[in-house]
Amino acid sequence: MASVFLYHVVGDLTVGKPELIEFLETETVESAIRAIGECTEGGIPVWKKRPQKSVVENAEMRHQRFVGIINSLDIVSFLSREECLVDQEKALKTPVSEVVVPNNSLLKEVDPATRLIDALEMMKQGVKRLLVAKSVVWKGMSKRFSILYNGKWLKNLEASGSNSSLPSNRPSTSSYPDKKFCCLSREDMLRFVIGCLGALAPVPLSSISALGAINPNYYHIDASSPALEAAQKRLQDPSAAAVVECTSEGEQKIIGEISASRLWKCDYVAAAWALANLTAGQFVMGVEDNVTSRTLPDFSFNSQIGDNEGGGGATVRPRKFSSRSIGFFSNPSSPTDSFATGRSMYRGRSTPLTCKVTSSLAAVLAQMLSHRATHVWVTEAESEDVLVGVVGYTDILGAVTKQPTAVVSVTEAP
């Protein structure tokens, strides 16, 4: 196990993190769209309202108030419902409680002195957010003190009681009723990891295949199928569907994806219309205004979505759908009836983020962080688009916590 995970604690990662502002389930979908645009991983934690602020709240009470995490794909899927497309204004005013999928196992409260290796294990088991107290009594444990303090593990000090050699006047964050909190995401963990790649050698330079970091169990949808099929699935981790073309040899060629990270800062109403009316191939490759051979109906959209300024009510006006409406850009010089003819048809945000089975862990990690993506699709070594799996946050965290001796033996095997 890399010592960097043993000699650092969760509190080391909270420096500079903003204070948590709870997003309540009574807020509207329109408010959630704005909040998601400012968050990481394309999703935000949703909370129930605190009953009485005068009551001192413990960790269990906070955990019971946590509802789940809502992301951009959840919202686009909701807005793509027939009743929502008919009355968009009503849909945007819908409480988030009717959209978010309840799952309070996605968040766990931890003490700032929790070892980083323990936090990584929690995230490998499915936790997506860590709630960490920000308090004046937290001194920012350095790596010199995070693993041992007079021969005791910090995480076990409170349990050891009077037998602990730690001075009894050590302040506890749990004794302060008005604690401030911040949230650590899996992206925060990966940004820490990429800053200490040298300490993890030889893992970062090993291929994702040798590390066993490729997840072959991914959800995919054929390009000719309705895009709405992706919205009807409860996509969890990653919250993404690969859009593929099947060849005569039975191979799956990826041409795009429908995912929370891809829809993170799009025009949600336009994306919802596209999800409900287009095939998966059309959705990811784009439909340009100058494609005259295919007639697409007008759709209405709220021109003030994402606008934080106050003022008069939002205006609703019809507009012809274009890939530019959802931030996807296809090649305007090649309009055609076929929306599944290869990579030359689309550019920019619609291009799926891919790597090869031979790619190093460091390269994949850099891809994910530079693109603010939650996953990377994996293709064969000899091909740029034959899909074999996906690498997500959990796979990366599992790989970096492998024993170096095990990695070396796998890499050097004939």
C-alpha angles and dihedrals in degrees: 000000000000110000091221089075092048097047097047129070134204091256090066089066096050095071108120094004113139121244115267115257108195116234105214126219089235091067118103130255089247090057090049091055090057093045094049090054089062099044137079127256091020094273142089133209114248122213139192115238116269107251099218124005090202091065116089106241121215129202094267092053091050091049091053090053093054110097106180144277123290120200138186094266090055090055096044090048090051093048090049091067114113095242091050093051089051094052109023095167091057091045093053090051092052114121114253089234088076093054109036118090107233112238117140092178089080092077131052130181114227136179116253088241093060111125114252091234090059091050090051090052090054091052091047087058093055107277109139101182133035117206108213127183118241106206139158089238091063106097096186104256110233124215090262092067106025098083102039136016112182090332097311130113108242092223090058099044097096092047092052091062116178092001091066116109090212113108111267093231092067105134117241122214089216092066093067113085097197099054122164118220139201130195125234117202131198088256089061089054092051092049088055090048094051089053092061104037092133091062090053097056131175092020099071094056094046117100119257087238093057090047093051090236096136114103109208092187103087132142117245137178129201116249091236094054122094111273087226089076089074090056092052092060122083095233108192121167109034098014091217144107122207114225107217144176117220116223127211088257091059095254122140116227114198116225100168146322142246107217146141093249092051092050094042099115103013132123096276098200093049090046090050091052090049092048091053098044110030136066118252090255093052091046096055099034097046137235115241127210090240094059095108097168092071119056115215122185124237119261132198124237139180107251093201099055108132092015108128095192120106126227136095127358123288118270120231117206136162121255136175111251118252133172086242088068091072097033096261118130123198127187106280092197094064109053112169143151092247114083096181107059102115146282095309089074097069142036142180122016094005092064110102117238107243141172134179130253087250094055116118121246090242092055093050091046091052090050093053095048097043091051095038087234128156093213147009124220115233123221134186119281092244096044137054097209111026101111122222104159149316136262117215138170094278092051092051093048090049092051097050092051094054118117108262091225090058091050093051093049092051093047094049095045112118 
